[in-house]
mmCIF file of C-alpha atoms and ligand atoms in Angstrom:
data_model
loop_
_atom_site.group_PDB
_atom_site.id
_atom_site.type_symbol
_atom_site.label_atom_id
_atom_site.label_comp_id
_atom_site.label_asym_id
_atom_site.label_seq_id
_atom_site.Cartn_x
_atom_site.Cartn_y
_atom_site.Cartn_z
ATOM 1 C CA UNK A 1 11.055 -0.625 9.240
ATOM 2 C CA UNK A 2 14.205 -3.027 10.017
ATOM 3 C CA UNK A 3 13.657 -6.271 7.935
ATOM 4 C CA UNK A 4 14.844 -9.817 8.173
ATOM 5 C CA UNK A 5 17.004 -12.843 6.437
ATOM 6 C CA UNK A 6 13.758 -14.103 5.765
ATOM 7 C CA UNK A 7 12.429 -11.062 3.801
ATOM 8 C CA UNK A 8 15.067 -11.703 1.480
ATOM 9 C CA UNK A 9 14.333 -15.364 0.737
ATOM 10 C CA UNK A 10 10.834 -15.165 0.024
ATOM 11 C CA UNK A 11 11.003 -18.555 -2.100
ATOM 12 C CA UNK A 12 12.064 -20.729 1.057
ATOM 13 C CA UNK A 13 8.986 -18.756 2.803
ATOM 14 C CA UNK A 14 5.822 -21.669 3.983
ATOM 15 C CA UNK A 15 2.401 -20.725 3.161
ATOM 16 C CA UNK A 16 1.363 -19.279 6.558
ATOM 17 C CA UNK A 17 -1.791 -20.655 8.233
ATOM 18 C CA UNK A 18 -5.131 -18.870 9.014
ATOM 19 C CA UNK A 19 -3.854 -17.646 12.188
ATOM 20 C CA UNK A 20 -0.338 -17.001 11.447
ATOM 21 C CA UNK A 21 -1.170 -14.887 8.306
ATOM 22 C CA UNK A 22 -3.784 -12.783 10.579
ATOM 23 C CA UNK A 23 -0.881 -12.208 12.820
ATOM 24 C CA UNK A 24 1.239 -11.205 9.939
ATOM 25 C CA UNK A 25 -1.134 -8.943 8.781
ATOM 26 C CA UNK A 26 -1.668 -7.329 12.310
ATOM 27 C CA UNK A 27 0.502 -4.112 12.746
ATOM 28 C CA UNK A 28 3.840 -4.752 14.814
ATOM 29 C CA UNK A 29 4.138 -8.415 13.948
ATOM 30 C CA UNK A 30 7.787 -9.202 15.693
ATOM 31 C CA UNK A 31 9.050 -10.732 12.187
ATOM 32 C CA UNK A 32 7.468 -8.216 9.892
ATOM 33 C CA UNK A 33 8.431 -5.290 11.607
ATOM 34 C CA UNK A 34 6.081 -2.937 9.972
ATOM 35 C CA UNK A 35 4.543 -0.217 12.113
ATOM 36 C CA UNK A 36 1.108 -0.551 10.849
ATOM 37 C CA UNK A 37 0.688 -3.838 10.002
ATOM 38 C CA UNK A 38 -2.113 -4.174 6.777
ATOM 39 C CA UNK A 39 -5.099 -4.711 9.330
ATOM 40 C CA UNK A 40 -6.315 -3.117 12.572
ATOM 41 C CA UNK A 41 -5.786 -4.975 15.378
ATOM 42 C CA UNK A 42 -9.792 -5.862 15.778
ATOM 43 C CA UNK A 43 -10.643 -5.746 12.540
ATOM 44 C CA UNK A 44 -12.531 -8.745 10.679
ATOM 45 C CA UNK A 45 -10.537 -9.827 7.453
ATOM 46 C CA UNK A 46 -13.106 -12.111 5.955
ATOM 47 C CA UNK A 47 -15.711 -8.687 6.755
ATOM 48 C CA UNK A 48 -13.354 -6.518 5.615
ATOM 49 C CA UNK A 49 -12.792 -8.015 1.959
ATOM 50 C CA UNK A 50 -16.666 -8.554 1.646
ATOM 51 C CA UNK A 51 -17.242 -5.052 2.299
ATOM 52 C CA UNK A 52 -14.440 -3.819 -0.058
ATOM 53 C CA UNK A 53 -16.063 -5.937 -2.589
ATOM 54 C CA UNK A 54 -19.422 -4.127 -2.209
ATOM 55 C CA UNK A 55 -17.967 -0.782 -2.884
ATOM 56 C CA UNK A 56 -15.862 -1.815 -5.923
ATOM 57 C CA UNK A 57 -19.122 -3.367 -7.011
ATOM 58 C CA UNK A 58 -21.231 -0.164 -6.554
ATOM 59 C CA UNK A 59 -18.232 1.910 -8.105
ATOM 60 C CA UNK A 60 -18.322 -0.414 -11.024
ATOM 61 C CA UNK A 61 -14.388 -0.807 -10.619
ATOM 62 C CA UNK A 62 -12.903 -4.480 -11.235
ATOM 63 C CA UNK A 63 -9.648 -5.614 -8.867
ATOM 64 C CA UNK A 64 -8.065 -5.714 -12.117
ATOM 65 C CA UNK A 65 -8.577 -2.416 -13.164
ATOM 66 C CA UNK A 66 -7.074 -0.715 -10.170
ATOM 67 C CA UNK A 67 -4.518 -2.856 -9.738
ATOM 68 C CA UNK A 68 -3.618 -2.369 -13.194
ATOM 69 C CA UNK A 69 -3.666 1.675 -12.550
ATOM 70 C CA UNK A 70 -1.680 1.235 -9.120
ATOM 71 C CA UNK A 71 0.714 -0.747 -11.345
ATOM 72 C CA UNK A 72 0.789 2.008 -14.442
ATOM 73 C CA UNK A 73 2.122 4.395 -11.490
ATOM 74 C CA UNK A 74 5.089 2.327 -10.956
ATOM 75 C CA UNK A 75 6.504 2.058 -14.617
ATOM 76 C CA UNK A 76 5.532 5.666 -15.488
ATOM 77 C CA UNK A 77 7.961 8.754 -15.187
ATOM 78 C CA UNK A 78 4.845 10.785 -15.168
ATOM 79 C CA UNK A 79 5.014 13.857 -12.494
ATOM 80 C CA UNK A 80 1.323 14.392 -12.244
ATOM 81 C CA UNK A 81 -1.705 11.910 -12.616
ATOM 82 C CA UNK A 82 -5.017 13.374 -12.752
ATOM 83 C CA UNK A 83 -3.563 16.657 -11.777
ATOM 84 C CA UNK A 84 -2.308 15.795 -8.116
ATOM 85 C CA UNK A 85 1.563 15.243 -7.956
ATOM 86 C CA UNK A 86 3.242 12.029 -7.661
ATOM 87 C CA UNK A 87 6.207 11.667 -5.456
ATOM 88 C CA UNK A 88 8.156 8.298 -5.387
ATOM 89 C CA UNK A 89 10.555 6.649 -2.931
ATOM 90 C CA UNK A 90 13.582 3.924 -3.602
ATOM 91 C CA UNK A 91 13.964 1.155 -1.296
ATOM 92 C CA UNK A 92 15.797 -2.065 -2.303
ATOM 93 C CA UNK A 93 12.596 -4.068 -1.630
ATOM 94 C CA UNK A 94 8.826 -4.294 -0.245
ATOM 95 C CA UNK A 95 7.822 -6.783 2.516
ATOM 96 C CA UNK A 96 7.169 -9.886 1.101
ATOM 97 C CA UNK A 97 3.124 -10.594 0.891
ATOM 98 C CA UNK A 98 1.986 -11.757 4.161
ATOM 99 C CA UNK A 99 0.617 -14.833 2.102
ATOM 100 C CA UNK A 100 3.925 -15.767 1.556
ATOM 101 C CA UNK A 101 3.490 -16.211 -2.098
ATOM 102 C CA UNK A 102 5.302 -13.007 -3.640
ATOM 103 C CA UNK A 103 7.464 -10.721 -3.552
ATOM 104 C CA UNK A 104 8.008 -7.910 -5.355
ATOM 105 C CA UNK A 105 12.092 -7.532 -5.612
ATOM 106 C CA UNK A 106 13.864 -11.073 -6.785
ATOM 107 C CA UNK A 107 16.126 -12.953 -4.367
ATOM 108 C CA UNK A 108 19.026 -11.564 -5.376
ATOM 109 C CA UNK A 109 17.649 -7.868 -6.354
ATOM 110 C CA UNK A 110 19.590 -5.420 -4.347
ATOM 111 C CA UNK A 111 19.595 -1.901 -6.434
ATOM 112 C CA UNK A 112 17.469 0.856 -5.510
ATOM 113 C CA UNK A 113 13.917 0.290 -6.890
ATOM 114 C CA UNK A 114 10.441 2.382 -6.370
ATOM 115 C CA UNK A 115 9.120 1.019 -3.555
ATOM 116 C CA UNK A 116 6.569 3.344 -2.783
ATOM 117 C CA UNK A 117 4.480 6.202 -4.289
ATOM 118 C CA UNK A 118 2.703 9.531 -2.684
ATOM 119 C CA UNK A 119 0.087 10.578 -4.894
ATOM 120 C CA UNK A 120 -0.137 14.125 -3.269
ATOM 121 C CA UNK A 121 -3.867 15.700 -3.281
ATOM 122 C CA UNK A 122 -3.980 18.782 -5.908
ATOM 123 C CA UNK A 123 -6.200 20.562 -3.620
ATOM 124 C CA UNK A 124 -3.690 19.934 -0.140
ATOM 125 C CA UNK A 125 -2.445 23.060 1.552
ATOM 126 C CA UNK A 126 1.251 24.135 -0.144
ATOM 127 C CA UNK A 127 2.864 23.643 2.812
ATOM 128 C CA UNK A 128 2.337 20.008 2.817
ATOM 129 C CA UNK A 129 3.054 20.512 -1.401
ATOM 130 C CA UNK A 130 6.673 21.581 0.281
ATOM 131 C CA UNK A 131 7.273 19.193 2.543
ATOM 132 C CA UNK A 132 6.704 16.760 0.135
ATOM 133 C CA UNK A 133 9.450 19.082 -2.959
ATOM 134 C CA UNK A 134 11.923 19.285 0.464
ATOM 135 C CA UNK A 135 11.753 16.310 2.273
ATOM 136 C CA UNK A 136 13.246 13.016 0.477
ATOM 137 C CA UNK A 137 12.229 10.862 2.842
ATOM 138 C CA UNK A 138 8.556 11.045 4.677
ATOM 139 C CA UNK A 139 8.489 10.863 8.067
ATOM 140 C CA UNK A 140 6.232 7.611 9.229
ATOM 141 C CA UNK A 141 4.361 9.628 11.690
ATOM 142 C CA UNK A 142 3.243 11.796 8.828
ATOM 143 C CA UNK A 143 1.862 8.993 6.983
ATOM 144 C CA UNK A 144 -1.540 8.836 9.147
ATOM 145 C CA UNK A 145 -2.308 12.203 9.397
ATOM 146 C CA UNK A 146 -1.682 12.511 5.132
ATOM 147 C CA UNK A 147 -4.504 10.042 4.988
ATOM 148 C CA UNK A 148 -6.716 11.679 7.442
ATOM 149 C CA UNK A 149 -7.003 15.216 6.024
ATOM 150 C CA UNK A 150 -6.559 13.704 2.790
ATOM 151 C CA UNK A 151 -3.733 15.152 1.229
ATOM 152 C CA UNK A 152 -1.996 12.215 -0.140
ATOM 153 C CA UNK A 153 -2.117 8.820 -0.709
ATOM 154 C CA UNK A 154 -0.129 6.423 -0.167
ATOM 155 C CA UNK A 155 0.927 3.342 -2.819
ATOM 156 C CA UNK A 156 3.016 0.405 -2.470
ATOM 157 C CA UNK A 157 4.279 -1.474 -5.554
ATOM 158 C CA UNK A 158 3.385 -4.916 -3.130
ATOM 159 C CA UNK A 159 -0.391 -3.592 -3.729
ATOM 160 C CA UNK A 160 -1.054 -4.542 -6.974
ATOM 161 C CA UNK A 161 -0.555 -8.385 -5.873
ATOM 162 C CA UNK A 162 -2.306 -7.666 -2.721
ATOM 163 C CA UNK A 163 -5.435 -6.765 -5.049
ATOM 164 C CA UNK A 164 -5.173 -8.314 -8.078
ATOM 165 C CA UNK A 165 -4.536 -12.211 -6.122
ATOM 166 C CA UNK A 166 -5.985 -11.887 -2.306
ATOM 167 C CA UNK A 167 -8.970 -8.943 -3.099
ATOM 168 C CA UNK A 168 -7.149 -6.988 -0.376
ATOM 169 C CA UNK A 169 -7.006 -3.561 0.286
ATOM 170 C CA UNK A 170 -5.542 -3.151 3.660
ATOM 171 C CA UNK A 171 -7.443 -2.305 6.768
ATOM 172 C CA UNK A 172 -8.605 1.236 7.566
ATOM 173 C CA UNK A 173 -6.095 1.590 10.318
ATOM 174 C CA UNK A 174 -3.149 1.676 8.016
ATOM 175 C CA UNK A 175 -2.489 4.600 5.774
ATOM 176 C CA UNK A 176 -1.627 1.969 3.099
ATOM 177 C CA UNK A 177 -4.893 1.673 2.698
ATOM 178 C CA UNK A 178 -6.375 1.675 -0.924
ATOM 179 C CA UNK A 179 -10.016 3.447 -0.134
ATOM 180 C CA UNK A 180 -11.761 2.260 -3.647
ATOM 181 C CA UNK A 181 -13.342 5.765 -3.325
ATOM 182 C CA UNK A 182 -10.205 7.879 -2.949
ATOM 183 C CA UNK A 183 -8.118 5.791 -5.099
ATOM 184 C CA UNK A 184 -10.938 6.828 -7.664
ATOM 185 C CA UNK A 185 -10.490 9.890 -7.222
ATOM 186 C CA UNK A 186 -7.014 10.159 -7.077
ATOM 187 C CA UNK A 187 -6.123 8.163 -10.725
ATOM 188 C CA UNK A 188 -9.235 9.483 -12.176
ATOM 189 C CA UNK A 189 -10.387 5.949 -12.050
ATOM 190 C CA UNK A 190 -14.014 5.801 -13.555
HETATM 191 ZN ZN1 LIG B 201 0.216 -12.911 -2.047
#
């Protein structure tokens, strides 16, 4: 997931235009560096955050409310929530949001911080329980398949800004995704 200088000087970042931020948010930008990217490589942005905004609508969620929950995650020392286990990695920072307006780690932050969460499903297999109780580190090519049998998901502390400012959940290529559905399920969201 190398990052660059620039990553770490997120207030010196310009607001990207329309078509730079769409190639920021397309997976393997040669800046960002992130294997997924936060959108499919044909997928509609503008379609995608109308849609998204259907389903919180039917669900009778706000973006408030689960970014607030993704959030509560991040500051608790909680093991469990909603009776699937939480497992949490340390990073010194998250990407900087592809609208170049925040980021989540100060300039000058460089200790070890939660970076990212694994809310793993209560009803997985064990072995994947294991892997999770053995493994400190998740391998990336993991990450999809997690998402497609749904045993885990998968939160970034950059995703309550993502929701909470831009209405953005990520694109349902990337297993960053926050599915309003599953997320309800998994934080007993109601
Ligand atoms: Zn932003």
């Amino acid at each position: 997931m190398g990052r660059n200088l620039q990553n770490e000087l997120p207030f010196s970042m310009p607001r990207p235009s329309k078509n730079e931020l769409l190639k920021r948010l397309r997976p393997n930008h040669p800046d960002e560096q992130l294997r997924f990217g936060y959108l499919g490589a044909n997928e509609d942005l503008y379609q995608l955050i109308e849609k998204d905004r259907e389903t919180i609508k039917r669900l009778n969620l706000s973006y408030e409310e689960l970014a607030s929950a993704i959030e509560r995650l991040f500051q608790t020392d909680d093991e469990h929530v909603c009776g699937n286990r939480i497992f949490r990695e340390y990073y010194i920072h998250s990407p900087v949001c592809p609208w170049g307006d925040f980021c989540t780690t100060g300039p000058f932050g460089l200790s070890l911080k939660v970076t990212q969460i694994f809310v793993v499903n209560k009803d997985c297999p064990e072995g994947v329980k294991t892997r999770f109780v053995q493994n400190s580190t998740i391998p990336l090519d993991y990450y999809t398949m997690l998402v497609k049998y749904d045993w885990a998901m998968i939160f970034s502390d950059l995703h309550p800004h993502l929701i909470r400012e831009h209405h953005f959940l990520e694109g349902h290529e990337t297993p960053y995704r926050i599915d309003p559905e599953r997320a309800v399920r998994y934080l007993g969201l109601s």
